[in-house]
XYZ file of C-alpha atoms in Angstrom:
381
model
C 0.000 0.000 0.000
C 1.128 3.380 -0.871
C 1.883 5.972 1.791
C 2.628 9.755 1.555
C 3.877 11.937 4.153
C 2.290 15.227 4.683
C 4.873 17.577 5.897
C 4.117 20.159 8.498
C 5.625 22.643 5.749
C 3.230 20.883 3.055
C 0.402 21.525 5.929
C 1.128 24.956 6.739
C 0.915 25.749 2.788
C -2.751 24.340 2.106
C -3.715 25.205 5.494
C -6.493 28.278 5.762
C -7.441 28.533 8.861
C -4.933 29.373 11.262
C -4.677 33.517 11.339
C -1.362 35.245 10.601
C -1.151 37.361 13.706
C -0.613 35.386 17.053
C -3.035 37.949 18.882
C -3.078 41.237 20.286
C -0.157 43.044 22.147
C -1.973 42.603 25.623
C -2.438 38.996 25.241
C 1.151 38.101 23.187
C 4.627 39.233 23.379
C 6.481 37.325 21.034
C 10.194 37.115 21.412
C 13.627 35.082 20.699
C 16.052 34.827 22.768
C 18.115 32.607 20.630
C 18.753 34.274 17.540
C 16.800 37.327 18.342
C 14.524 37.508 15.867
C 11.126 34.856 14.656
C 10.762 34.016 11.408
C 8.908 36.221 9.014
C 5.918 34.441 9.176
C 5.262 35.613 13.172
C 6.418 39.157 12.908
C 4.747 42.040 13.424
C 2.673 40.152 16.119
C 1.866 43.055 18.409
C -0.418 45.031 15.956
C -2.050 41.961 15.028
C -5.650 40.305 16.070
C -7.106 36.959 17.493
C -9.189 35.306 14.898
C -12.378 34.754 16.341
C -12.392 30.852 16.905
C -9.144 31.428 19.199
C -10.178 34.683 20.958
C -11.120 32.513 24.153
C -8.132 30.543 24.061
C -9.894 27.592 21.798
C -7.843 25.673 19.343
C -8.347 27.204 15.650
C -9.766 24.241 12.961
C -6.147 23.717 11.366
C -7.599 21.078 8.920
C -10.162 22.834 6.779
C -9.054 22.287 3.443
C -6.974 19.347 4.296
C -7.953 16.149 2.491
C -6.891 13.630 5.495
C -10.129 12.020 5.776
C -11.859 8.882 3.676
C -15.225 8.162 3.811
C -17.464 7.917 6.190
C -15.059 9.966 8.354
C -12.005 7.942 8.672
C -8.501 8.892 8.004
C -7.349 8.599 4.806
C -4.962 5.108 4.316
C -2.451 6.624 2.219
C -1.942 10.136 4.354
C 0.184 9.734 7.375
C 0.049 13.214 9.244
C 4.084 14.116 10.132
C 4.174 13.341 13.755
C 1.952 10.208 14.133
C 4.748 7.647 12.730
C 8.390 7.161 11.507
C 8.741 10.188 8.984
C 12.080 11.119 9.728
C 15.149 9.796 7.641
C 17.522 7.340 8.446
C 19.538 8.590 11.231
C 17.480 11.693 12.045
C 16.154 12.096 15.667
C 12.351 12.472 15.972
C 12.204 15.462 18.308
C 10.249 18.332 19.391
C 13.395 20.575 17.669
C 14.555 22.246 21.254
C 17.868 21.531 19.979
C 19.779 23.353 17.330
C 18.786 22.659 13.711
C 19.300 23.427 9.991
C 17.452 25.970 8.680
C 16.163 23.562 6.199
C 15.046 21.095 8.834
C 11.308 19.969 8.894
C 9.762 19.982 12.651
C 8.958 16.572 13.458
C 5.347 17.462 14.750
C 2.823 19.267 12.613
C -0.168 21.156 14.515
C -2.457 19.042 13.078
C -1.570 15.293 14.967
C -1.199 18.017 17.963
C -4.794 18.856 17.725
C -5.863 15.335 16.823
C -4.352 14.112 19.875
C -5.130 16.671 22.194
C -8.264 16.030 23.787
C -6.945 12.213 24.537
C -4.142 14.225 26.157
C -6.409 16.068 28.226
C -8.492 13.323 28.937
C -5.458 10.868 30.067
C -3.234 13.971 32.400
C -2.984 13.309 36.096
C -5.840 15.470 37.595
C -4.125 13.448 40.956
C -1.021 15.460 40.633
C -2.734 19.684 40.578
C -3.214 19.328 44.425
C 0.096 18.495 45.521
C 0.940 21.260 42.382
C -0.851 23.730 43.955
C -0.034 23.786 47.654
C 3.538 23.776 45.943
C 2.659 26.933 44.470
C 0.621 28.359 47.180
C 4.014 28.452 49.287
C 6.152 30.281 46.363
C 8.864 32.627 47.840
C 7.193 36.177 48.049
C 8.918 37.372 44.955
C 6.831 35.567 43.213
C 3.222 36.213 44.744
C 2.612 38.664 42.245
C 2.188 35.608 39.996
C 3.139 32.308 38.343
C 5.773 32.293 35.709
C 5.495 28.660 33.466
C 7.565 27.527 31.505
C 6.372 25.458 28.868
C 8.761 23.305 27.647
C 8.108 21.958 23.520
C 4.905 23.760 23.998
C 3.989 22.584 20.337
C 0.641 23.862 19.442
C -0.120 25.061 23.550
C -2.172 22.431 24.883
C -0.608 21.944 28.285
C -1.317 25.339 28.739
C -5.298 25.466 27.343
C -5.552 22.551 29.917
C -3.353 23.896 33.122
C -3.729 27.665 32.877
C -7.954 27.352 33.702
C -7.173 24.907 36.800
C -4.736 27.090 38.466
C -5.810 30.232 39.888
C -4.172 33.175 39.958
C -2.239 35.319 37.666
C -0.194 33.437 35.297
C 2.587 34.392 32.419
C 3.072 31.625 30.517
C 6.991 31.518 28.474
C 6.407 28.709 25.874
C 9.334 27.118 24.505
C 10.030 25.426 21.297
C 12.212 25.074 18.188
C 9.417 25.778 15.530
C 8.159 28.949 15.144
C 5.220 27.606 13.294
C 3.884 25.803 16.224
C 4.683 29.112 18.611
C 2.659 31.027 16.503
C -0.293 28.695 16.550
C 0.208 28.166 20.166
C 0.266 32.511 21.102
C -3.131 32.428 18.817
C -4.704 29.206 21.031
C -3.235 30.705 24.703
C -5.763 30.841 27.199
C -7.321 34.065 29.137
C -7.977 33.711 32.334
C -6.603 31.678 34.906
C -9.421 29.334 37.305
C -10.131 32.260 39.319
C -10.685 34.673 36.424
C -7.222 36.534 36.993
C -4.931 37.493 33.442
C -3.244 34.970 31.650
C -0.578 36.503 29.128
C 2.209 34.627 27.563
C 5.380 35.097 25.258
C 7.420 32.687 23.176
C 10.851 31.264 22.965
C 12.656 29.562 20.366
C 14.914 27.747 23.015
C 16.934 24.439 23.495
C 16.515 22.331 26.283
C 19.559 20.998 26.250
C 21.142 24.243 27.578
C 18.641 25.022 29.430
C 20.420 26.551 32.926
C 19.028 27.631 36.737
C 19.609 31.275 35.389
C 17.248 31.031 32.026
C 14.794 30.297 34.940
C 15.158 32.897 37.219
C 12.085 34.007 38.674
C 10.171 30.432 37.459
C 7.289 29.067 39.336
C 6.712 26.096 37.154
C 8.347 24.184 34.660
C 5.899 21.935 32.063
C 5.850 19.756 29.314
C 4.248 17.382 27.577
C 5.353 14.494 25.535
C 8.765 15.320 26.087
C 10.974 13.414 28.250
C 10.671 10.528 25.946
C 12.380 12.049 22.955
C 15.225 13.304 25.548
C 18.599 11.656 26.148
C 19.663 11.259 29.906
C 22.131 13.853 29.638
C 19.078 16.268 28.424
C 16.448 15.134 31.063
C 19.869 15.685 33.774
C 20.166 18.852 32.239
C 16.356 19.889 33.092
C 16.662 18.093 36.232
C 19.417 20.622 37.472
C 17.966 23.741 36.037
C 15.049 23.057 37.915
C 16.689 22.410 41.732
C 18.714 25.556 40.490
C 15.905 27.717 40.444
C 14.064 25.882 43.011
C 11.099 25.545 41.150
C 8.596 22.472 40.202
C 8.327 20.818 36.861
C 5.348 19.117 35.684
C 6.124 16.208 32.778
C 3.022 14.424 31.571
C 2.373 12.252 28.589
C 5.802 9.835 28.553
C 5.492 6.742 27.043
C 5.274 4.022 29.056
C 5.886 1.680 26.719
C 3.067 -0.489 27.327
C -0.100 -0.948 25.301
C -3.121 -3.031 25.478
C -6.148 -4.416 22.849
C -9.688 -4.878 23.811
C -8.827 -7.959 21.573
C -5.033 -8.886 21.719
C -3.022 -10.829 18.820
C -0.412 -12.693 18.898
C 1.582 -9.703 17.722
C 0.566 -7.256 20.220
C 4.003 -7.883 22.123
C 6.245 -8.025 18.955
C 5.119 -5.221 17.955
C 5.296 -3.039 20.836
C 8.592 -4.542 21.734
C 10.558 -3.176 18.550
C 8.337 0.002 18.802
C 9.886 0.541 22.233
C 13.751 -0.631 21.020
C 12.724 2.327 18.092
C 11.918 5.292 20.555
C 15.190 4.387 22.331
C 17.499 4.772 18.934
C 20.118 6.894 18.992
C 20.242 7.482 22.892
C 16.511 8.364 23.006
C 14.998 7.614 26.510
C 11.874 6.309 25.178
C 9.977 4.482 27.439
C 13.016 4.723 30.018
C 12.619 8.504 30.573
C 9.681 8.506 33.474
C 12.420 5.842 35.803
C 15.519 8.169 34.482
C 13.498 11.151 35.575
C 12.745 9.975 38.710
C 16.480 9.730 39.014
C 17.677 13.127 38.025
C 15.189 14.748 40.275
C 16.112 12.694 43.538
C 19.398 13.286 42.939
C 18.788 16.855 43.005
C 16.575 16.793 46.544
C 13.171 17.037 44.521
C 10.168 15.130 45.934
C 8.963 13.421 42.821
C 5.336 11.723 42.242
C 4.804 9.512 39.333
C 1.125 9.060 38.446
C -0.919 6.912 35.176
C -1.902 8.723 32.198
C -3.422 6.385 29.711
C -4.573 7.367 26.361
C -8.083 5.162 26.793
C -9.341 4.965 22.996
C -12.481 4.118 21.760
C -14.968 4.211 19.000
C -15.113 8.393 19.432
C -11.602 8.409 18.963
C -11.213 6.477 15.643
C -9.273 9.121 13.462
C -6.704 9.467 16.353
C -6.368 5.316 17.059
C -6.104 4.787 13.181
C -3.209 7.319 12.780
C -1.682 5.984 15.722
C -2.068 2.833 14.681
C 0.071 3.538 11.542
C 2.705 5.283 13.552
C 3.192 2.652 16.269
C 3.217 -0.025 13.250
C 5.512 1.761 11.017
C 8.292 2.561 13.847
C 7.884 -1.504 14.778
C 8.758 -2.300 10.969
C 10.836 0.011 10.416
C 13.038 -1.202 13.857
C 12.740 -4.611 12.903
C 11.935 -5.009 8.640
C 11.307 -8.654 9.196
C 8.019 -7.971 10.775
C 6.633 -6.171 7.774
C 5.043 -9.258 5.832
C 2.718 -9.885 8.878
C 2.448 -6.486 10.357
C 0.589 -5.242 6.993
C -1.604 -7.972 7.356
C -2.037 -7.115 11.271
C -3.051 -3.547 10.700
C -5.652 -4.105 7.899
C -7.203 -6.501 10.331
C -6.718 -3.177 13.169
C -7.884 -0.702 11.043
C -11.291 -2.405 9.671
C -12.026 -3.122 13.454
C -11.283 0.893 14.207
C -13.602 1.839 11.285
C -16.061 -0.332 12.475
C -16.099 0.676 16.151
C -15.026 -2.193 17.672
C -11.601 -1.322 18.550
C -10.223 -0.036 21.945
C -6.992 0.443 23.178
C -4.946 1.644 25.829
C -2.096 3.782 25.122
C 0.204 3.766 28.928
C 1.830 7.205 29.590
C 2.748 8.076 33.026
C 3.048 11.770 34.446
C 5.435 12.927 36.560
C 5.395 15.991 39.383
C 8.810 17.089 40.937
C 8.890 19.187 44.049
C 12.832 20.738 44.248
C 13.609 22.712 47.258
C 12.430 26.580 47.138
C 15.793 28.091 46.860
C 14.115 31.581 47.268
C 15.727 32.855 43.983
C 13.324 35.746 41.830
């Protein structure tokens, strides 16, 4: 069977819907404090205006005009949206681009898998985790009572914010963080509002690498966040966060790691195979894949942080069909394409998948874990 890749750059061309101004200059600040400038496509952002499906923080429709569906609704076979499998090539590192890239270089995540998988993100995040969070933040230093600073780290489209800013109250200024400009300009449009309590949310953007990230490009941080991150980090990255956290004494909030585990309301024989060399593919070329929640937990102890580990399953069902089919092909691909021997049955495997998906009669569970780390207050502002 024939696949293409839609590129985020092929997206972004035939794309209508997502407005060329970020928002106005009292909601968005947009900046760059690695080169110093954002790329033309996100200047002039302070004169600009919210389109009016993203003026209340909702996620602009970034697939009108985007052939990705079949009929009846499902995803279309020979489409694989950049993000949801193995488009990368040989030897390339499937990241969130924190780190240092060619200008040529093709993010690895286009906005619209972001928005297909968000509400199963929001869904599967550990509510168990925002009490602990916010006594945490409750007992900030007093330089920081005027409000919360997050950091969101490979903020991609902004969905850990749309889902953290409303349950915290307070003030908040969020600093999102990532290596595509692209995805920081969708994610300034989509920023939330208002925090739980009704007080001003504003935010800015960073084109930023993680992995030299220090204590001092934190100064004055309440929170750190991300989501879907630690995975696609090498220890020496997540050690990296780790210590720029305890340096500025200030929590971080990691949801959505793999966990490298994944279950069928009506397991094959293959099931295991399958998720075995998916799980030897996120670990390729020092990649913590499924390891990064128990190398986490690591880095954070060693730096005096408290840290609380808590389940977030994707739980996918009949409403989720166009997500479970494209993840489908992505957690197939990266098996094949770790281990090529497995490709006569696999293809087989995933017709059988996919006609059950269509049909309704598919569920799985996709195991992520979230993690909360408490470092000592250091009472740095």
């Amino acid at each position: 069977m024939r696949k293409t890749t839609a590129s985020p750059a092929d997206m972004a061309r035939r794309v209508g819907a997502i407005p060329t101004q970020p928002g106005p200059k009292e909601a968005s600040t947009m900046t760059d404090i690695v080169t110093g400038t954002m790329a033309h496509d996100v200047t002039g952002v302070a004169t600009g205006t919210v389109a009016p499906d993203a003026a209340d923080g909702a996620v602009p429709d970034v697939t009108d005009g985007v052939a990705l569906d079949g009929p009846d609704g499902a995803a279309d076979p020979d489409v694989v949206i950049a993000g949801a499998g193995p488009v990368t090539r040989p030897g390339e590192r499937p990241t969130v681009r924190l780190r240092e890239a060619g200008p040529e270089d093709q993010p690895r995540y286009a906005p619209e898998w972001l928005q297909l998988r968000e509400p199963a993100d929001a869904a599967a995040r550990a509510v168990d985790l925002l009490d602990p969070l916010r006594i945490r933040l409750a007992n900030l230093p007093n330089g920081r009572s005027g409000g919360l600073a997050v950091h969101d780290l490979g903020c991609g489209t902004g969905s850990m914010g749309r889902w953290l800013a409303p349950r915290l109250d307070g003030g908040q200024h969020w600093i999102l963080h990532d290596r595509d400009p692209y995805l920081l300009h969708f994610a300034a449009v989509a920023s939330p509002r208002a925090a739980a309590d009704g007080s001003r949310v504003t935010v800015e953007t960073r084109r930023g690498d993680v992995a030299r990230l220090t204590p001092d490009a934190l100064t004055g941080a309440s929170l750190v966040t991300a989501s879907a991150l630690l995975d696609v980090l090498t220890r020496e990255e997540v050690e990296t966060l780790a210590a720029a956290c305890a340096g500025a004494g200030c929590p971080a909030l990691l949801t959505l790691s793999v966990a490298g585990r994944v279950e069928f309301s009506a397991p094959d024989p293959l099931d295991e195979e399958l998720a075995a060399a998916f799980n030897d593919h996120q670990r390729r070329g020092g990649l913590l894949g499924p390891d990064a929640v128990g190398a986490a937990c690591e880095a954070f102890a060693d730096h005096g942080a408290t840290v609380k580990v808590h389940p977030s399953p994707w739980r996918l069902g009949p409403e989720h069909a166009a997500l479970t089919a494209q993840w489908l092909r992505g957690w197939v691909g990266a098996a094949v394409e770790q281990r090529p021997e497995l490709a006569e049955r696999a293809e087989g495997y995933l017709a059988t998948r996919l006609t059950a998906c269509q049909a309704g009669d598919l569920r799985v569970t996709v195991h992520h874990s979230d993690l909360l780390a408490l470092a000592r207050p250091t009472g740095r502002v």
